[in-house]
Coordinates of C-alpha atoms and ligand atoms in Angstrom, one line a residue:
M499 CA 66.1 122.8 111.4
M500 CA 68.9 120.9 112.8
S501 CA 72.2 122.4 112.5
D502 CA 75.2 120.5 110.4
D503 CA 77.3 119.8 113.4
A504 CA 73.9 118.8 115.0
R505 CA 73.3 116.6 112.0
R506 CA 76.8 114.9 112.3
Q507 CA 76.5 114.3 116.2
R508 CA 73.7 112.6 115.5
L509 CA 75.0 110.7 113.1
Y510 CA 77.9 109.6 114.9
E511 CA 75.8 108.5 117.8
H512 CA 73.6 106.7 116.0
S513 CA 76.3 104.7 114.0
Q514 CA 77.6 103.8 117.4
V515 CA 74.1 102.4 118.8
V516 CA 73.2 101.0 115.1
I517 CA 76.1 98.9 115.5
L518 CA 75.7 97.8 118.7
E519 CA 71.9 96.7 118.3
N520 CA 72.7 94.6 115.6
Q521 CA 75.3 92.6 117.8
Q522 CA 74.3 89.2 118.1
P523 CA 74.8 87.0 121.5
G524 CA 77.6 85.2 120.1
G525 CA 79.6 88.4 119.0
A526 CA 78.7 88.2 115.0
Y527 CA 77.4 91.2 113.3
L528 CA 74.7 91.2 110.7
A529 CA 76.2 93.1 108.1
C530 CA 72.6 94.7 107.3
P531 CA 69.6 93.8 109.8
N532 CA 66.8 93.8 107.3
M533 CA 67.8 92.3 104.0
P534 CA 67.5 88.5 104.1
D535 CA 70.9 88.0 101.8
Y536 CA 72.7 90.4 104.5
Q537 CA 71.3 88.5 107.7
F538 CA 75.3 86.6 108.0
S539 CA 78.1 87.8 109.9
W540 CA 81.5 88.5 107.3
F541 CA 84.6 88.4 107.9
R542 CA 85.2 91.2 106.3
D543 CA 82.7 93.6 107.1
G544 CA 82.8 92.7 111.1
A545 CA 86.8 93.3 110.8
F546 CA 86.0 96.9 110.0
I547 CA 83.4 97.5 112.2
A548 CA 85.3 95.6 115.4
Y549 CA 88.3 98.3 114.2
A550 CA 85.5 101.4 113.9
L551 CA 84.6 100.3 118.0
T552 CA 88.1 100.1 118.8
V553 CA 88.9 103.5 118.1
D554 CA 86.0 104.7 118.8
G555 CA 86.2 103.0 122.1
D556 CA 90.1 104.5 122.4
A557 CA 88.4 108.1 122.4
V558 CA 85.0 108.0 124.2
G559 CA 83.6 105.0 126.3
I560 CA 80.1 104.3 125.9
T561 CA 77.5 102.5 128.0
H562 CA 75.6 100.1 126.4
S563 CA 73.6 96.6 127.4
G564 CA 75.4 96.9 131.0
S565 CA 79.1 97.7 129.6
M566 CA 80.8 101.0 130.2
A567 CA 83.5 100.4 127.6
A568 CA 80.4 98.7 124.7
Q569 CA 82.5 99.4 122.6
W570 CA 85.5 97.4 123.4
E571 CA 83.2 95.1 124.6
S572 CA 81.0 95.0 121.6
A573 CA 84.5 94.0 119.4
R574 CA 86.2 91.8 121.8
Q575 CA 83.2 89.4 121.4
F576 CA 83.3 89.5 117.6
H577 CA 86.8 88.9 118.0
D578 CA 86.0 86.0 120.0
W579 CA 83.2 85.1 117.5
C580 CA 86.1 84.4 114.5
A581 CA 88.4 82.9 116.8
T582 CA 85.5 80.2 117.4
V583 CA 84.6 80.0 113.8
V584 CA 88.0 79.3 112.4
N585 CA 88.6 77.0 115.7
R586 CA 85.8 75.0 114.8
R587 CA 86.7 74.5 111.0
A588 CA 90.5 73.2 111.8
A589 CA 90.7 69.8 110.7
A590 CA 89.8 71.1 106.8
L591 CA 91.7 74.2 107.0
E592 CA 94.4 72.0 107.9
L593 CA 93.5 69.7 104.7
S594 CA 93.9 73.0 102.9
I595 CA 97.3 73.8 103.9
A596 CA 98.5 70.3 103.1
R597 CA 97.3 70.4 99.9
A598 CA 98.8 73.6 99.2
A599 CA 102.0 72.4 100.1
R600 CA 101.7 70.0 97.7
G601 CA 101.0 72.4 94.9
E602 CA 97.4 71.5 94.8
P603 CA 94.4 73.7 94.9
P604 CA 92.0 73.4 97.9
A605 CA 88.9 72.0 97.6
L606 CA 86.2 74.2 98.6
A607 CA 85.0 72.4 101.7
D608 CA 88.1 72.8 103.2
T609 CA 88.1 76.7 102.9
L610 CA 86.8 79.4 105.2
N611 CA 83.9 80.8 104.4
A612 CA 83.8 84.9 103.6
R613 CA 80.1 85.0 105.8
Y614 CA 78.7 82.6 108.4
R615 CA 75.3 82.7 110.8
P616 CA 75.6 84.4 113.9
D617 CA 75.7 80.5 115.0
G618 CA 78.9 79.6 113.0
E619 CA 77.2 77.7 110.8
T620 CA 77.6 78.2 107.2
G621 CA 74.4 80.1 105.0
P622 CA 72.7 78.4 102.2
D623 CA 74.7 77.2 99.1
G624 CA 75.7 79.3 96.1
W625 CA 77.1 82.2 97.6
P626 CA 81.0 83.1 96.1
E627 CA 81.6 81.9 99.6
F628 CA 85.9 81.5 98.7
Q629 CA 87.6 84.7 99.6
L630 CA 90.6 85.4 100.7
D631 CA 90.8 89.3 102.2
G632 CA 88.4 88.8 105.3
P633 CA 90.5 86.4 107.4
G634 CA 93.8 89.0 106.8
A635 CA 91.2 91.7 107.7
W636 CA 90.7 90.0 110.7
L637 CA 93.7 89.8 111.5
C638 CA 94.7 93.0 111.1
S639 CA 91.4 94.1 113.3
L640 CA 92.5 92.0 116.2
A641 CA 95.9 93.4 116.0
A642 CA 94.7 96.9 116.4
Y643 CA 92.6 95.9 119.4
A644 CA 94.7 93.8 121.4
P645 CA 97.7 96.0 122.2
R646 CA 94.9 98.9 122.7
V647 CA 92.8 97.1 125.5
R648 CA 96.3 95.6 126.7
I649 CA 95.5 91.9 125.7
H650 CA 98.4 90.4 126.1
P651 CA 99.8 87.3 125.8
L652 CA 96.5 86.4 123.9
P653 CA 93.8 83.6 125.0
L654 CA 94.8 80.2 124.1
A655 CA 92.1 79.8 121.8
W656 CA 92.8 83.0 119.8
A657 CA 96.4 81.9 119.6
R658 CA 95.5 79.2 117.9
A659 CA 92.9 80.4 115.8
V660 CA 95.5 83.3 114.7
D661 CA 98.4 81.2 113.9
L662 CA 96.1 78.6 112.1
T663 CA 94.5 81.9 109.6
A664 CA 97.8 83.3 109.4
R665 CA 99.2 79.3 107.8
Y666 CA 95.9 79.1 106.0
L667 CA 96.7 82.6 104.5
A668 CA 100.2 82.4 103.5
A669 CA 99.7 78.8 102.2
L670 CA 96.5 79.4 99.5
W671 CA 97.3 83.2 98.8
R672 CA 98.3 82.8 95.4
T673 CA 95.0 81.0 94.9
P674 CA 91.9 82.8 92.9
C675 CA 89.3 83.4 94.9
Y676 CA 86.4 85.9 95.1
D677 CA 87.2 89.3 95.6
C678 CA 85.6 91.6 98.7
W679 CA 82.7 92.5 96.1
E680 CA 82.5 88.6 95.7
E681 CA 82.9 89.1 92.3
R682 CA 85.6 87.1 89.8
G683 CA 86.5 84.2 91.5
D684 CA 89.0 83.2 88.6
S685 CA 91.4 85.5 89.5
V686 CA 94.2 87.0 92.2
H687 CA 93.1 90.1 93.6
I688 CA 95.4 93.1 94.4
S689 CA 93.1 94.3 97.1
T690 CA 93.3 90.9 98.4
L691 CA 96.9 90.6 98.4
G692 CA 96.8 93.8 100.7
A693 CA 94.8 92.3 103.2
I694 CA 96.9 89.0 103.3
Y695 CA 99.6 91.1 103.4
A696 CA 98.3 93.2 106.4
G697 CA 96.6 89.8 108.1
L698 CA 100.3 88.2 108.2
C699 CA 102.3 91.4 109.2
A700 CA 99.6 91.7 112.1
A701 CA 100.1 87.8 112.8
E702 CA 103.5 88.2 113.5
R703 CA 102.5 90.7 115.8
L704 CA 100.7 88.8 117.4
L705 CA 102.4 85.7 117.9
P706 CA 106.0 87.7 118.9
G707 CA 108.4 85.1 116.9
R708 CA 106.2 83.9 114.4
R709 CA 107.2 84.4 111.0
Y710 CA 104.3 84.1 107.9
G711 CA 106.4 85.0 105.1
A712 CA 103.9 88.7 104.4
A713 CA 107.2 90.0 102.3
A714 CA 106.8 87.4 99.7
V715 CA 103.2 88.8 99.0
R716 CA 104.5 92.6 98.8
D717 CA 107.0 91.3 96.5
F718 CA 104.6 89.7 94.7
V719 CA 102.1 92.9 94.0
L720 CA 104.9 94.7 93.1
A721 CA 105.9 92.5 90.2
R722 CA 102.8 91.3 89.5
G723 CA 100.1 94.0 90.4
L724 CA 100.6 96.7 88.2
T725 CA 98.8 98.3 85.4
P726 CA 100.7 99.3 82.2
G727 CA 100.5 103.0 83.3
G728 CA 102.4 102.0 86.8
E729 CA 99.1 101.8 89.2
L730 CA 97.6 99.1 91.4
A731 CA 95.9 96.9 89.0
K732 CA 92.3 96.0 89.7
S733 CA 93.5 92.1 89.6
V734 CA 96.6 90.4 87.9
G735 CA 96.8 91.1 84.3
L736 CA 93.8 94.0 84.3
D737 CA 94.7 97.4 82.9
M738 CA 92.0 98.7 85.1
V739 CA 91.5 100.3 88.6
D740 CA 88.9 98.8 91.3
A741 CA 88.2 101.2 94.5
N742 CA 89.2 98.6 97.0
L743 CA 92.7 99.7 96.0
I744 CA 92.2 102.2 98.9
G745 CA 93.1 99.4 101.3
V746 CA 96.3 98.9 99.9
A747 CA 97.5 101.5 101.7
V748 CA 95.2 102.6 104.3
P749 CA 94.8 100.1 106.5
Y750 CA 96.9 97.4 105.2
G751 CA 100.1 99.6 104.9
L752 CA 101.7 97.6 101.8
L753 CA 102.5 100.8 100.1
A754 CA 102.8 104.2 101.8
P755 CA 99.6 106.5 100.9
D756 CA 102.1 108.8 99.7
D757 CA 104.0 106.1 97.6
P758 CA 104.2 107.4 93.1
I759 CA 102.3 104.0 93.0
M760 CA 99.3 104.6 95.2
R761 CA 99.1 108.2 93.9
R762 CA 99.2 107.2 90.6
T763 CA 96.3 104.5 91.6
I764 CA 94.3 107.3 93.5
A765 CA 94.7 109.6 90.8
R766 CA 93.0 106.9 88.4
I767 CA 89.7 106.0 90.9
E768 CA 89.4 109.6 91.1
R769 CA 89.4 110.3 87.3
E770 CA 87.3 107.0 86.3
L771 CA 85.4 106.2 89.6
C772 CA 84.3 109.3 91.6
V773 CA 81.0 110.8 90.7
D774 CA 80.4 114.5 90.9
G775 CA 79.5 115.4 94.6
S776 CA 81.5 112.9 95.7
G777 CA 80.2 109.1 96.1
V778 CA 82.5 106.4 94.5
H779 CA 82.1 103.7 92.1
R780 CA 83.4 99.9 92.8
H781 CA 84.7 99.5 89.6
L782 CA 83.8 100.9 85.6
E783 CA 81.9 97.3 85.0
D784 CA 79.9 97.2 88.0
T785 CA 76.0 97.0 87.3
Y786 CA 74.8 95.4 91.4
Y787 CA 71.7 97.6 92.1
G788 CA 72.6 99.4 88.7
G789 CA 76.4 100.1 90.2
G790 CA 75.6 103.2 92.3
A791 CA 77.6 105.4 94.4
W792 CA 79.4 103.6 97.6
V793 CA 78.8 105.6 101.1
L794 CA 81.8 103.4 102.5
L795 CA 83.9 103.9 99.4
A796 CA 84.0 107.8 99.9
L797 CA 84.4 107.3 103.5
W798 CA 86.9 104.7 102.6
L799 CA 88.9 107.4 100.4
A800 CA 88.3 110.1 103.1
W801 CA 90.0 108.0 104.9
Y802 CA 93.2 107.7 103.0
Y803 CA 93.0 111.5 102.7
A804 CA 92.6 112.1 106.4
V805 CA 96.0 109.7 106.7
A806 CA 97.6 111.5 103.7
G807 CA 96.7 114.4 105.7
E808 CA 94.5 115.9 102.8
T809 CA 92.2 117.0 105.4
A810 CA 89.8 119.2 103.0
R811 CA 89.3 116.7 100.5
A812 CA 88.9 114.2 103.5
R813 CA 86.0 116.7 104.7
A814 CA 84.1 116.9 101.3
L815 CA 83.9 113.0 100.8
V816 CA 82.2 113.1 104.3
A817 CA 79.6 115.6 103.6
W818 CA 78.5 113.7 101.1
A819 CA 78.3 110.7 102.8
E820 CA 76.7 112.3 106.0
D821 CA 74.1 113.4 103.1
Q822 CA 73.2 110.1 102.1
A823 CA 71.6 109.4 105.6
D824 CA 68.2 109.0 105.9
A825 CA 65.5 110.8 108.5
E826 CA 66.8 107.6 111.2
G827 CA 70.3 108.7 110.6
N828 CA 70.6 105.3 108.8
L829 CA 73.7 104.9 105.6
P830 CA 73.1 102.3 103.0
E831 CA 75.4 100.5 101.0
Q832 CA 75.0 102.7 97.8
V833 CA 73.1 105.2 96.3
N834 CA 71.2 104.7 93.1
T835 CA 71.9 108.0 91.9
A836 CA 74.6 108.3 88.9
M837 CA 74.1 104.7 87.8
L838 CA 76.9 102.9 86.0
A839 CA 74.4 100.3 84.3
P840 CA 70.7 101.8 85.2
A841 CA 69.0 99.0 83.9
S842 CA 70.4 96.0 86.0
Y843 CA 69.5 98.2 89.1
A844 CA 65.5 97.0 88.9
G845 CA 66.6 93.4 88.5
W846 CA 68.6 93.6 92.1
V847 CA 65.5 95.1 93.9
A848 CA 63.4 92.6 92.8
Q849 CA 65.7 89.9 93.6
R850 CA 67.1 91.1 97.1
G851 CA 64.9 94.3 97.7
P852 CA 65.8 97.2 98.0
I853 CA 69.5 98.5 98.5
A854 CA 70.6 97.7 101.8
R855 CA 70.1 100.0 105.1
P856 CA 71.8 100.2 107.4
L857 CA 74.5 98.7 106.2
L858 CA 77.2 98.4 109.2
W859 CA 80.0 98.5 107.4
S860 CA 79.3 101.9 105.9
H861 CA 78.2 103.2 109.6
A862 CA 81.9 101.7 110.9
K863 CA 83.9 103.5 108.0
Y864 CA 81.8 106.5 109.4
L865 CA 83.2 106.1 113.1
I866 CA 86.7 105.1 111.8
V867 CA 87.4 108.6 109.7
R868 CA 85.5 111.0 112.0
G869 CA 88.3 109.6 114.5
A870 CA 90.8 109.8 111.4
L871 CA 90.5 113.6 110.9
E872 CA 89.7 114.2 114.9
G873 CA 92.5 112.5 116.3
G874 CA 94.5 110.8 114.2
Ligands
LIG1347 C1 79.5 93.3 99.0 C2 80.6 92.7 100.3 C3 80.1 92.6 101.6 C4 78.6 92.2 101.6 C5 77.9 92.0 103.1 C6 78.4 92.3 99.3 O1 77.3 93.1 98.7 O2 79.9 93.1 98.1 O3 81.7 93.7 100.0 O4 80.9 92.5 102.5 O5 77.8 92.7 100.6 O6 78.2 94.1 103.1

């Protein structure tokens, strides 16, 4: 029998390896290597993965594929992949920016997709591709990476992509889009605005002297993004919370973790979305794979508590997440215990196969939370 500490160490090392081994030549991270619908690289998942490797690489350098600072080298390759994808679409994105300036909505073909194939090409039609949080999250992740590895000024291609992404987000943030769960494409989502706000602030740090209007996004959230009870709302006009709202404070920093609005939001997430034993649902109407408990959300809440200094609560959530690893140490996206809509489970399994596992984003959150608990 392995001790708890040995099991944790194994999961930590496996998380590093599972991420590094599923990075594709060119820098893309597959969201999950064995689920066909997830064999793409998302800005959002990748942003958190690269951030996890950035902070982990700050604590310890590991050797992989010939690199002695494998985490930072991997993050560099992902940032380079993002910059290439964005720059390749420059003409289309400029069209969207120009249309927004005329008060017109963007044409879907002129927006950034949520996910791309590793070679930077688009996936099959029909996916809810128009999502604005991912590019914001990417800027944030890059702004955490560049100063840590002392990249200053940015390489020209990166600077061009950062400026273009920030102008695109600054032009489109009021436009309804799919949220980070790829749902509700007709609404403006508060967690998405959190990511955009953070992305615009990040771009200003990356490109000193530029201004992208982040303050207007924050003002909008405070004016239009609250429920009648004073929590952050899942989307504008909705009296409902979503666990993705944790991100508005950590890591996006639109509100401080102890801001009363954030405290009320977390309290409602705990009341409505936390399962006994510490798994966390996305939102009350979730039917995806039956609406199970998400490992990366338990870890996200743990990250919030770690930053807020409530380490006992953080550790309880992490312990639950650790228990969800299988014999190989692979973490899933969600677990089918305590489902909100059990009748929907079988349909998704028939359509996509078993729940995604390993999900690189879950492993990334594990690295992040371990770092937050162990060193700040
Ligand atoms: C989730 C997204 C995620 C994608 C890939 C989807 O099911 O809703 O948040 O980016 O899977 O992991």
